[in-house]
PDB file of C-alpha atoms in Angstrom:
ATOM      1  CA  MET A   1      -3.797  -1.650 -17.370  1.00  0.00           C
ATOM      2  CA  ASN A   2      -7.289  -2.141 -18.826  1.00  0.00           C
ATOM      3  CA  PHE A   3      -9.749  -0.039 -16.830  1.00  0.00           C
ATOM      4  CA  GLN A   4     -13.286   0.697 -17.755  1.00  0.00           C
ATOM      5  CA  ARG A   5     -13.381   4.292 -18.481  1.00  0.00           C
ATOM      6  CA  LYS A   6     -16.153   6.127 -16.607  1.00  0.00           C
ATOM      7  CA  ARG A   7     -17.210   9.682 -17.135  1.00  0.00           C
ATOM      8  CA  ILE A   8     -16.218  11.810 -14.170  1.00  0.00           C
ATOM      9  CA  PRO A   9     -17.950  15.288 -14.017  1.00  0.00           C
ATOM     10  CA  LEU A  10     -15.418  18.081 -13.640  1.00  0.00           C
ATOM     11  CA  GLU A  11     -15.702  20.289 -10.639  1.00  0.00           C
ATOM     12  CA  GLU A  12     -13.917  23.351  -9.464  1.00  0.00           C
ATOM     13  CA  GLY A  13     -10.371  22.419  -8.326  1.00  0.00           C
ATOM     14  CA  ASP A  14     -10.061  19.457 -10.616  1.00  0.00           C
ATOM     15  CA  TYR A  15      -7.893  20.993 -13.205  1.00  0.00           C
ATOM     16  CA  TYR A  16      -6.221  24.306 -14.183  1.00  0.00           C
ATOM     17  CA  LEU A  17      -5.091  25.766 -17.542  1.00  0.00           C
ATOM     18  CA  THR A  18      -1.242  25.916 -18.154  1.00  0.00           C
ATOM     19  CA  PRO A  19       0.267  29.039 -19.761  1.00  0.00           C
ATOM     20  CA  GLU A  20       0.114  27.068 -23.050  1.00  0.00           C
ATOM     21  CA  GLY A  21      -3.580  26.496 -22.780  1.00  0.00           C
ATOM     22  CA  TYR A  22      -3.537  22.646 -21.923  1.00  0.00           C
ATOM     23  CA  ARG A  23      -5.779  21.371 -19.153  1.00  0.00           C
ATOM     24  CA  CYS A  24      -3.733  19.982 -16.258  1.00  0.00           C
ATOM     25  CA  PHE A  25      -5.631  17.730 -13.863  1.00  0.00           C
ATOM     26  CA  THR A  26      -4.906  18.209 -10.205  1.00  0.00           C
ATOM     27  CA  GLU A  27      -4.283  15.589  -7.288  1.00  0.00           C
ATOM     28  CA  GLN A  28      -7.993  16.121  -6.434  1.00  0.00           C
ATOM     29  CA  TYR A  29      -9.130  14.879  -9.677  1.00  0.00           C
ATOM     30  CA  HIS A  30      -6.825  11.865  -9.924  1.00  0.00           C
ATOM     31  CA  LEU A  31      -7.945  10.720  -6.443  1.00  0.00           C
ATOM     32  CA  LYS A  32     -11.571  11.057  -7.540  1.00  0.00           C
ATOM     33  CA  ARG A  33     -10.950   8.981 -10.684  1.00  0.00           C
ATOM     34  CA  GLY A  34      -9.451   6.275  -8.416  1.00  0.00           C
ATOM     35  CA  TYR A  35      -6.520   4.809 -10.297  1.00  0.00           C
ATOM     36  CA  CYS A  36      -3.192   5.677 -11.945  1.00  0.00           C
ATOM     37  CA  CYS A  37      -3.288   5.936 -15.827  1.00  0.00           C
ATOM     38  CA  GLU A  38       0.545   5.495 -15.967  1.00  0.00           C
ATOM     39  CA  SER A  39       0.860   8.609 -18.232  1.00  0.00           C
ATOM     40  CA  GLY A  40       3.286  10.451 -15.933  1.00  0.00           C
ATOM     41  CA  CYS A  41       0.781  13.081 -14.896  1.00  0.00           C
ATOM     42  CA  ARG A  42       2.228  16.147 -13.107  1.00  0.00           C
ATOM     43  CA  HIS A  43       0.083  15.830 -10.055  1.00  0.00           C
ATOM     44  CA  CYS A  44      -0.211  11.945  -9.775  1.00  0.00           C
ATOM     45  CA  PRO A  45      -0.896  10.949  -6.174  1.00  0.00           C
ATOM     46  CA  TYR A  46      -0.124   7.396  -6.747  1.00  0.00           C
ATOM     47  CA  GLY A  47       3.743   7.776  -7.104  1.00  0.00           C
ATOM     48  CA  TYR A  48       4.010   6.610 -10.759  1.00  0.00           C
ATOM     49  CA  ASP A  49       7.424   7.155 -12.068  1.00  0.00           C
ATOM     50  CA  PRO A  50       7.543   7.048 -16.027  1.00  0.00           C
ATOM     51  CA  LYS A  51      11.420   6.669 -15.972  1.00  0.00           C
ATOM     52  CA  THR A  52      11.138   3.298 -14.239  1.00  0.00           C
ATOM     53  CA  ASN A  53       7.576   2.438 -15.238  1.00  0.00           C
ATOM     54  CA  SER A  54       6.624   1.717 -11.642  1.00  0.00           C
ATOM     55  CA  GLN A  55       4.638   3.090  -8.721  1.00  0.00           C
ATOM     56  CA  ASP A  56       6.111   3.655  -5.278  1.00  0.00           C
TER      57      ASP A  56
END
């Protein structure tokens, strides 16, 4: 997919830090962004399955 990237300001609740120190975006952030990036995100609200490369 070829989406125009727009800068979305981060707000409280948009992400948390994993024990390894990585930023993990929440469902709240993904919904605010408005589309699925098809990266297999942990909290994807769009139902993307990286194993089948499809959305529900």
